[in-house]
Amino acid sequence: MAKKIIGNLKLRIPAGRATAGPPVGSTLGQWGLNMMDFINPFNEATKGMMGKDVIVHIQVYEDRTFTWNCLGQPVDDMIRNAIGIQKGSGKPHVDKVGKITRAQLEEIAKTKMDQLNAIDLDGAVKVVAGTARSMGVEVVD
Protein backbone atom coordinates (compact mmCIF):
# COMPACT_ATOMS: atom_id res chain seq x y z
CA MET A 1 0.00 0.00 0.00
CA ALA A 2 1.22 3.50 -0.82
CA LYS A 3 2.35 5.82 1.94
CA LYS A 4 -0.15 8.44 3.03
CA ILE A 5 0.82 12.03 2.22
CA ILE A 6 0.31 14.32 5.20
CA GLY A 7 1.76 17.52 3.77
CA ASN A 8 2.83 19.31 0.61
CA LEU A 9 5.42 22.04 1.03
CA LYS A 10 6.58 24.63 -1.47
CA LEU A 11 9.81 26.49 -0.72
CA ARG A 12 11.88 29.11 -2.53
CA ILE A 13 15.52 28.43 -1.70
CA PRO A 14 18.84 29.81 -3.03
CA ALA A 15 20.38 27.10 -5.24
CA GLY A 16 23.28 25.26 -3.64
CA ARG A 17 22.99 27.27 -0.42
CA ALA A 18 20.31 25.55 1.66
CA THR A 19 21.09 25.61 5.38
CA ALA A 20 19.41 24.39 8.56
CA GLY A 21 18.24 27.95 9.19
CA PRO A 22 15.09 29.54 7.82
CA PRO A 23 13.27 28.87 5.56
CA VAL A 24 14.40 25.24 5.26
CA GLY A 25 15.05 24.41 8.90
CA SER A 26 11.91 25.96 10.33
CA THR A 27 9.65 24.44 7.67
CA LEU A 28 11.08 20.91 7.78
CA GLY A 29 11.33 21.03 11.57
CA GLN A 30 7.58 21.63 11.88
CA TRP A 31 7.00 18.28 10.18
CA GLY A 32 9.66 16.44 12.20
CA LEU A 33 11.85 15.75 9.16
CA ASN A 34 15.62 15.24 9.15
CA MET A 35 16.91 18.45 7.61
CA MET A 36 20.26 17.07 6.51
CA ASP A 37 18.51 14.37 4.45
CA PHE A 38 17.17 17.24 2.35
CA ILE A 39 19.91 19.87 2.57
CA ASN A 40 22.88 17.80 1.36
CA PRO A 41 21.19 16.25 -1.72
CA PHE A 42 19.55 19.59 -2.59
CA ASN A 43 22.84 21.52 -2.44
CA GLU A 44 24.54 18.84 -4.55
CA ALA A 45 21.76 18.81 -7.15
CA THR A 46 21.57 22.60 -7.50
CA LYS A 47 25.23 23.62 -7.26
CA GLY A 48 25.25 24.37 -11.00
CA MET A 49 22.57 27.03 -10.53
CA MET A 50 24.35 29.02 -7.80
CA GLY A 51 23.14 32.58 -7.38
CA LYS A 52 19.55 31.82 -8.39
CA ASP A 53 16.52 30.99 -6.29
CA VAL A 54 14.72 27.74 -7.09
CA ILE A 55 11.27 26.44 -6.24
CA VAL A 56 11.16 23.08 -4.44
CA HIS A 57 8.07 20.95 -3.82
CA ILE A 58 8.34 18.54 -0.88
CA GLN A 59 5.83 15.78 -0.16
CA VAL A 60 5.76 14.65 3.47
CA TYR A 61 4.55 11.15 4.33
CA GLU A 62 3.05 9.87 7.58
CA ASP A 63 6.19 7.89 8.47
CA ARG A 64 8.19 11.16 8.42
CA THR A 65 9.89 10.43 5.12
CA PHE A 66 9.68 12.80 2.20
CA THR A 67 10.33 13.23 -1.51
CA TRP A 68 11.28 16.45 -3.19
CA ASN A 69 11.26 17.88 -6.69
CA CYS A 70 13.19 20.94 -7.83
CA LEU A 71 11.20 23.04 -10.31
CA GLY A 72 13.97 25.46 -11.22
CA GLN A 73 13.98 29.23 -11.26
CA PRO A 74 10.62 31.04 -10.82
CA VAL A 75 9.16 32.88 -13.83
CA ASP A 76 9.26 36.26 -12.08
CA ASP A 77 13.01 35.88 -11.46
CA MET A 78 13.56 34.96 -15.11
CA ILE A 79 11.65 38.07 -16.22
CA ARG A 80 13.61 40.31 -13.85
CA ASN A 81 16.91 38.86 -15.10
CA ALA A 82 15.86 39.21 -18.75
CA ILE A 83 15.20 42.93 -18.47
CA GLY A 84 17.71 43.76 -15.73
CA ILE A 85 15.51 45.04 -12.90
CA GLN A 86 15.71 44.33 -9.17
CA LYS A 87 11.98 44.13 -8.44
CA GLY A 88 8.59 44.66 -10.00
CA SER A 89 6.33 47.68 -9.65
CA GLY A 90 4.26 48.33 -6.55
CA LYS A 91 1.54 49.73 -8.85
CA PRO A 92 1.84 47.57 -11.98
CA HIS A 93 -0.96 49.24 -13.97
CA VAL A 94 0.33 52.74 -13.26
CA ASP A 95 4.12 52.56 -12.89
CA LYS A 96 5.99 50.57 -15.55
CA VAL A 97 9.47 49.35 -14.58
CA GLY A 98 10.66 48.04 -17.94
CA LYS A 99 9.85 46.43 -21.27
CA ILE A 100 10.12 42.82 -22.43
CA THR A 101 9.96 41.56 -26.01
CA ARG A 102 8.02 38.62 -27.41
CA ALA A 103 11.32 36.83 -28.14
CA GLN A 104 12.33 37.08 -24.48
CA LEU A 105 8.89 35.82 -23.42
CA GLU A 106 9.20 32.84 -25.79
CA GLU A 107 12.61 31.94 -24.39
CA ILE A 108 11.25 31.96 -20.83
CA ALA A 109 8.13 30.03 -21.90
CA LYS A 110 10.23 27.32 -23.59
CA THR A 111 12.25 26.89 -20.40
CA LYS A 112 9.17 26.64 -18.16
CA MET A 113 6.78 24.94 -20.64
CA ASP A 114 6.43 21.67 -18.71
CA GLN A 115 5.48 23.55 -15.52
CA LEU A 116 2.98 26.00 -17.00
CA ASN A 117 -0.72 25.33 -17.40
CA ALA A 118 -0.59 25.63 -21.20
CA ILE A 119 -1.12 23.30 -24.13
CA ASP A 120 1.20 24.95 -26.64
CA LEU A 121 4.00 27.52 -26.74
CA ASP A 122 1.62 30.37 -27.58
CA GLY A 123 -0.43 29.65 -24.46
CA ALA A 124 2.74 29.46 -22.36
CA VAL A 125 3.88 32.83 -23.74
CA LYS A 126 0.53 34.32 -22.69
CA VAL A 127 0.97 32.96 -19.16
CA VAL A 128 4.48 34.45 -18.91
CA ALA A 129 3.25 37.75 -20.41
CA GLY A 130 0.54 37.90 -17.75
CA THR A 131 3.15 37.44 -15.05
CA ALA A 132 5.23 40.23 -16.60
CA ARG A 133 2.25 42.59 -16.74
CA SER A 134 1.42 41.89 -13.09
CA MET A 135 4.98 42.94 -12.24
CA GLY A 136 4.60 46.27 -14.08
CA VAL A 137 6.62 45.17 -17.10
CA GLU A 138 5.32 46.33 -20.48
CA VAL A 139 5.10 43.63 -23.15
CA VAL A 140 6.20 44.85 -26.61
CA ASP A 141 6.36 43.08 -29.97
PDB file of C-alpha atoms in Angstrom, residues 1 4 11 20 30 45 63 65 70-71 80 86 89 104-105 109 115 117 119 125-126 128 139 141:
ATOM      1  CA  MET A   1       0.000   0.000   0.000  1.00  0.00           C
ATOM      2  CA  LYS A   4      -0.150   8.444   3.025  1.00  0.00           C
ATOM      3  CA  LEU A  11       9.811  26.490  -0.723  1.00  0.00           C
ATOM      4  CA  ALA A  20      19.406  24.388   8.555  1.00  0.00           C
ATOM      5  CA  GLN A  30       7.581  21.631  11.880  1.00  0.00           C
ATOM      6  CA  ALA A  45      21.760  18.811  -7.147  1.00  0.00           C
ATOM      7  CA  ASP A  63       6.191   7.887   8.474  1.00  0.00           C
ATOM      8  CA  THR A  65       9.892  10.434   5.122  1.00  0.00           C
ATOM      9  CA  CYS A  70      13.194  20.936  -7.833  1.00  0.00           C
ATOM     10  CA  LEU A  71      11.200  23.039 -10.312  1.00  0.00           C
ATOM     11  CA  ARG A  80      13.605  40.312 -13.849  1.00  0.00           C
ATOM     12  CA  GLN A  86      15.706  44.334  -9.173  1.00  0.00           C
ATOM     13  CA  SER A  89       6.331  47.676  -9.653  1.00  0.00           C
ATOM     14  CA  GLN A 104      12.332  37.077 -24.477  1.00  0.00           C
ATOM     15  CA  LEU A 105       8.890  35.819 -23.416  1.00  0.00           C
ATOM     16  CA  ALA A 109       8.133  30.031 -21.898  1.00  0.00           C
ATOM     17  CA  GLN A 115       5.481  23.550 -15.520  1.00  0.00           C
ATOM     18  CA  ASN A 117      -0.718  25.331 -17.405  1.00  0.00           C
ATOM     19  CA  ILE A 119      -1.123  23.295 -24.131  1.00  0.00           C
ATOM     20  CA  VAL A 125       3.876  32.831 -23.742  1.00  0.00           C
ATOM     21  CA  LYS A 126       0.529  34.323 -22.691  1.00  0.00           C
ATOM     22  CA  VAL A 128       4.485  34.449 -18.912  1.00  0.00           C
ATOM     23  CA  VAL A 139       5.099  43.632 -23.153  1.00  0.00           C
ATOM     24  CA  ASP A 141       6.364  43.083 -29.970  1.00  0.00           C
TER      25      ASP A 141
END
